CSV table of C-alpha atoms in Angstrom, one decimal:
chain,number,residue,atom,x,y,z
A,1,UNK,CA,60.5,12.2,350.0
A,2,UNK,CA,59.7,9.4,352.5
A,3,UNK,CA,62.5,6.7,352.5
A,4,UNK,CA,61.4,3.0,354.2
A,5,UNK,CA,63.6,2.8,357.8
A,6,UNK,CA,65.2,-0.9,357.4
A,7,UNK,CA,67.5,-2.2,359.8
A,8,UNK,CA,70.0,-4.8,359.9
A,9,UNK,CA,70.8,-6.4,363.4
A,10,UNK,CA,74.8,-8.1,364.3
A,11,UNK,CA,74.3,-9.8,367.2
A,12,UNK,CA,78.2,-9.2,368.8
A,13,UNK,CA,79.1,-11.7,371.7
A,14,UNK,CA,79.5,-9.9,375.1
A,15,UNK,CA,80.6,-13.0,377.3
A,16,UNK,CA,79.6,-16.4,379.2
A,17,UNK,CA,78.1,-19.0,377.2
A,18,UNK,CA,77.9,-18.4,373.7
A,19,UNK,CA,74.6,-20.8,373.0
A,20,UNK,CA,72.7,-18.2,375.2
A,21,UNK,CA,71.1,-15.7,373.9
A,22,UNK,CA,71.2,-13.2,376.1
A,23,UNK,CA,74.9,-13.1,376.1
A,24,UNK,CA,75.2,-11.1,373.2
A,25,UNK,CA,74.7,-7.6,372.4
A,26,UNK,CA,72.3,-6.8,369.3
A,27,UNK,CA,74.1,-3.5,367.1
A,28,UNK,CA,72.3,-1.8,364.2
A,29,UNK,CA,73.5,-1.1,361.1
A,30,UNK,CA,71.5,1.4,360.2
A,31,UNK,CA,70.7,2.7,356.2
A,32,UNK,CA,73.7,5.0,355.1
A,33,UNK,CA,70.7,7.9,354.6
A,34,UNK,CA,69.5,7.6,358.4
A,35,UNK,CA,73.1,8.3,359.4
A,36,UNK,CA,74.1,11.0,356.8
A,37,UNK,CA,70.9,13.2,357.4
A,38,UNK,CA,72.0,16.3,358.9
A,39,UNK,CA,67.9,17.5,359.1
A,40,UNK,CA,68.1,15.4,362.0
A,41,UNK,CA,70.4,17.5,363.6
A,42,UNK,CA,68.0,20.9,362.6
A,43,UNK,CA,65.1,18.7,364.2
A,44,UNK,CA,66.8,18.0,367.8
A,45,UNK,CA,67.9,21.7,368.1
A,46,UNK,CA,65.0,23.0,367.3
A,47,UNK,CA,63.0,20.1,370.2
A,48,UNK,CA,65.9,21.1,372.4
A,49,UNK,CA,65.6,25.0,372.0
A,50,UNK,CA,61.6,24.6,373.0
A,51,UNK,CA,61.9,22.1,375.3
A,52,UNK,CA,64.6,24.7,377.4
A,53,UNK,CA,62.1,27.8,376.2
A,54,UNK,CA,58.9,26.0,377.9
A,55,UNK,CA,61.0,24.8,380.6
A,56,UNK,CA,59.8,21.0,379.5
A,57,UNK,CA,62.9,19.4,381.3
A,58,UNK,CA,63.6,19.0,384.9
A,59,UNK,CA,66.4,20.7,386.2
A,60,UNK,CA,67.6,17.4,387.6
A,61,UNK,CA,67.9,16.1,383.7
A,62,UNK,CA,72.0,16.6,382.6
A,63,UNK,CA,72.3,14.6,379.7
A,64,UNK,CA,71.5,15.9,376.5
A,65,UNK,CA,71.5,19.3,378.2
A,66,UNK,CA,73.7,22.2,376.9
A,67,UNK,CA,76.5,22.2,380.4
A,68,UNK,CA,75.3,18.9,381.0
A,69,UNK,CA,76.6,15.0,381.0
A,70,UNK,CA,76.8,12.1,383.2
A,71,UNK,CA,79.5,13.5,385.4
A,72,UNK,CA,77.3,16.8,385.7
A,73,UNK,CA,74.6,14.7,387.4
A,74,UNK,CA,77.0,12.4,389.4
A,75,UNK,CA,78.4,16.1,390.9
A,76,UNK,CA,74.9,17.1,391.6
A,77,UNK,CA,74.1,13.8,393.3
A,78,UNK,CA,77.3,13.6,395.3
A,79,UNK,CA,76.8,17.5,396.6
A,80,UNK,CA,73.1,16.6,397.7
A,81,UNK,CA,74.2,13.4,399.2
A,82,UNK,CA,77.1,15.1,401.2
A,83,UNK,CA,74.9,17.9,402.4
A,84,UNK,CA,71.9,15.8,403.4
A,85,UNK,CA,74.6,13.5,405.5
A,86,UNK,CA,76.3,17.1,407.2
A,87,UNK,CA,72.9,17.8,408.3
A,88,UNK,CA,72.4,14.3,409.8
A,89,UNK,CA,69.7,13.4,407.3
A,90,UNK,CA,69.0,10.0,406.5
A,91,UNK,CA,69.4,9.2,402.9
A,92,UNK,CA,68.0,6.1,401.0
A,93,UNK,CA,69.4,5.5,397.1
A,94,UNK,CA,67.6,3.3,395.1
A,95,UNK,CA,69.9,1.9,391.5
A,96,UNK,CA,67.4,1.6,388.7
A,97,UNK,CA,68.3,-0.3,385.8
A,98,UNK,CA,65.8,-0.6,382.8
A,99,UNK,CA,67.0,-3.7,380.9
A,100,UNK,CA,66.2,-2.9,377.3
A,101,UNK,CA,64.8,0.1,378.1
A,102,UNK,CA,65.4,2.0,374.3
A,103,UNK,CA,63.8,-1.4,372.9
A,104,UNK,CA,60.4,-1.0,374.7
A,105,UNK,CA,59.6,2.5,373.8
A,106,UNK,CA,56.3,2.1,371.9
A,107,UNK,CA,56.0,4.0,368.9
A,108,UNK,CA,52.3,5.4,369.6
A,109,UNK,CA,53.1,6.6,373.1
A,110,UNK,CA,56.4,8.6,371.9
A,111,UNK,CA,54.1,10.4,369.2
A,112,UNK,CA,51.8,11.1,372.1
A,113,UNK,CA,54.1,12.4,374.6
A,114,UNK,CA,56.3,14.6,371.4
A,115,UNK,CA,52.5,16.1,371.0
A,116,UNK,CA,51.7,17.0,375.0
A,117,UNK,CA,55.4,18.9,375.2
A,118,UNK,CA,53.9,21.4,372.2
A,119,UNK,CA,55.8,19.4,369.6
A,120,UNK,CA,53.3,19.6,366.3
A,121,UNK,CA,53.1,20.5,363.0
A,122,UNK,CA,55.3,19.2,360.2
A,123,UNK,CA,58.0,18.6,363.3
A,124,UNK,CA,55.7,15.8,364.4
A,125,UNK,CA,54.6,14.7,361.2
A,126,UNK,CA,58.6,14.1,360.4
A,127,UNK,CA,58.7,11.9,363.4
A,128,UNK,CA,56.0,10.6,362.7
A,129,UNK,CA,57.3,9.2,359.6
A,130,UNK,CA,60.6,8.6,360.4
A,131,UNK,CA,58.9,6.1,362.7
A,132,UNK,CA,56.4,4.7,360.5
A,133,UNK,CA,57.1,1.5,358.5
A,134,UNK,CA,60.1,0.4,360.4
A,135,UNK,CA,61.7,-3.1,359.3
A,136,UNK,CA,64.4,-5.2,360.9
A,137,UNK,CA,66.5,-8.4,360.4
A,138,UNK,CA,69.0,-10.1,362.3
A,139,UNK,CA,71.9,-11.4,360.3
A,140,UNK,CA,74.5,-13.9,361.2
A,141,UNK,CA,77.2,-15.5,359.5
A,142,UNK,CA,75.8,-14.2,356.2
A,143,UNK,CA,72.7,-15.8,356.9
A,144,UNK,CA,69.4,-13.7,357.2
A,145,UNK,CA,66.1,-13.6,358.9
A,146,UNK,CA,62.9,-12.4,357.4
A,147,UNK,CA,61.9,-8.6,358.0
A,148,UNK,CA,59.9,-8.1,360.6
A,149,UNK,CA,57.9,-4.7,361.2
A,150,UNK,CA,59.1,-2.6,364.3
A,151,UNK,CA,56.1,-0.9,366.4
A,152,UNK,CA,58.8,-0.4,369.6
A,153,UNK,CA,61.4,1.2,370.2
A,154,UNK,CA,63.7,4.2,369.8
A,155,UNK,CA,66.2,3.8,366.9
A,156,UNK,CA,69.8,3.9,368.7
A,157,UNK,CA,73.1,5.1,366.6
A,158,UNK,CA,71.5,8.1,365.4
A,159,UNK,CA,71.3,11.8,366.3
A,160,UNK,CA,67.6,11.9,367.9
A,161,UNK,CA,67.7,8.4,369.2
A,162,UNK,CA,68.9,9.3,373.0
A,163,UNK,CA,66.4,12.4,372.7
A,164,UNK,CA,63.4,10.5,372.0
A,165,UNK,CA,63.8,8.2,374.6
């Protein structure tokens, strides 16, 4: 059974001038099915377990990695950091920050990509419709807009989200 992905988007005020728009933070509320399937949980094992079996993700990757987190790679960083500077190396850091990043992920290249790490079959086609007809909405003050089909991004507040992008 194929169930149409809607969306509803709060947009909750972060700070400075609330007649700005970027000043507030859009959330999903996402259909109670998205949330409550557990086969997305099966689904992101299984990735996970083939993505560790091929060796698909770069050892400097923590997050999302079974013994891995945030702190994980701020502990790796610091150690490679400290060694380079007790040999007298000279180290240059460059601070990315992707603004939007989740929102810009388009939905044809994450097919392509799941597909080049060995991902295929009925695993992609479930992505592949879990993607597919996507609608979203802002709402405000019980006020909404019209739907509007979604071709980018990865869908955040749910179990694969983090994974696809």
């Amino acid at each position: 059974m194929i169930v149409q992905s809607i969306t509803k988007i709060t947009p909750i005020f972060k700070k400075g001038n609330r007649q700005k728009v970027d000043n507030y933070r859009p959330v999903s509320l996402i259909s109670l099915i998205g949330k409550a399937c557990e086969f997305e949980t099966v689904i992101r094992d299984a990735i996970l377990e083939h993505l560790d079996r091929h060796q698909l993700i770069a050892d400097s990757q923590h997050d999302f990695r079974k013994g891995g987190s945030c702190l994980s790679n701020l502990l790796q960083f610091l150690d490679d950091v400290t060694g380079s500077l007790d040999k007298n190396n000279c180290i240059d850091v460059i601070y990315l920050d992707f603004a939007k990043a989740f929102d810009k992920v388009p939905h044809e290249r994450l097919l392509d990509k799941v597909s080049k790490h060995g991902i295929g079959g009925q695993v992609w086609l479930w992505i592949k419709e879990w993607l597919r007809d996507r609608k979203q909405r802002v709402c405000v003050s019980g006020r909404s807009s019209n739907w509007i089909s979604v071709t980018n991004g990865v869908p955040q507040g749910l179990v694969l989200g983090l994974y696809y992008f």
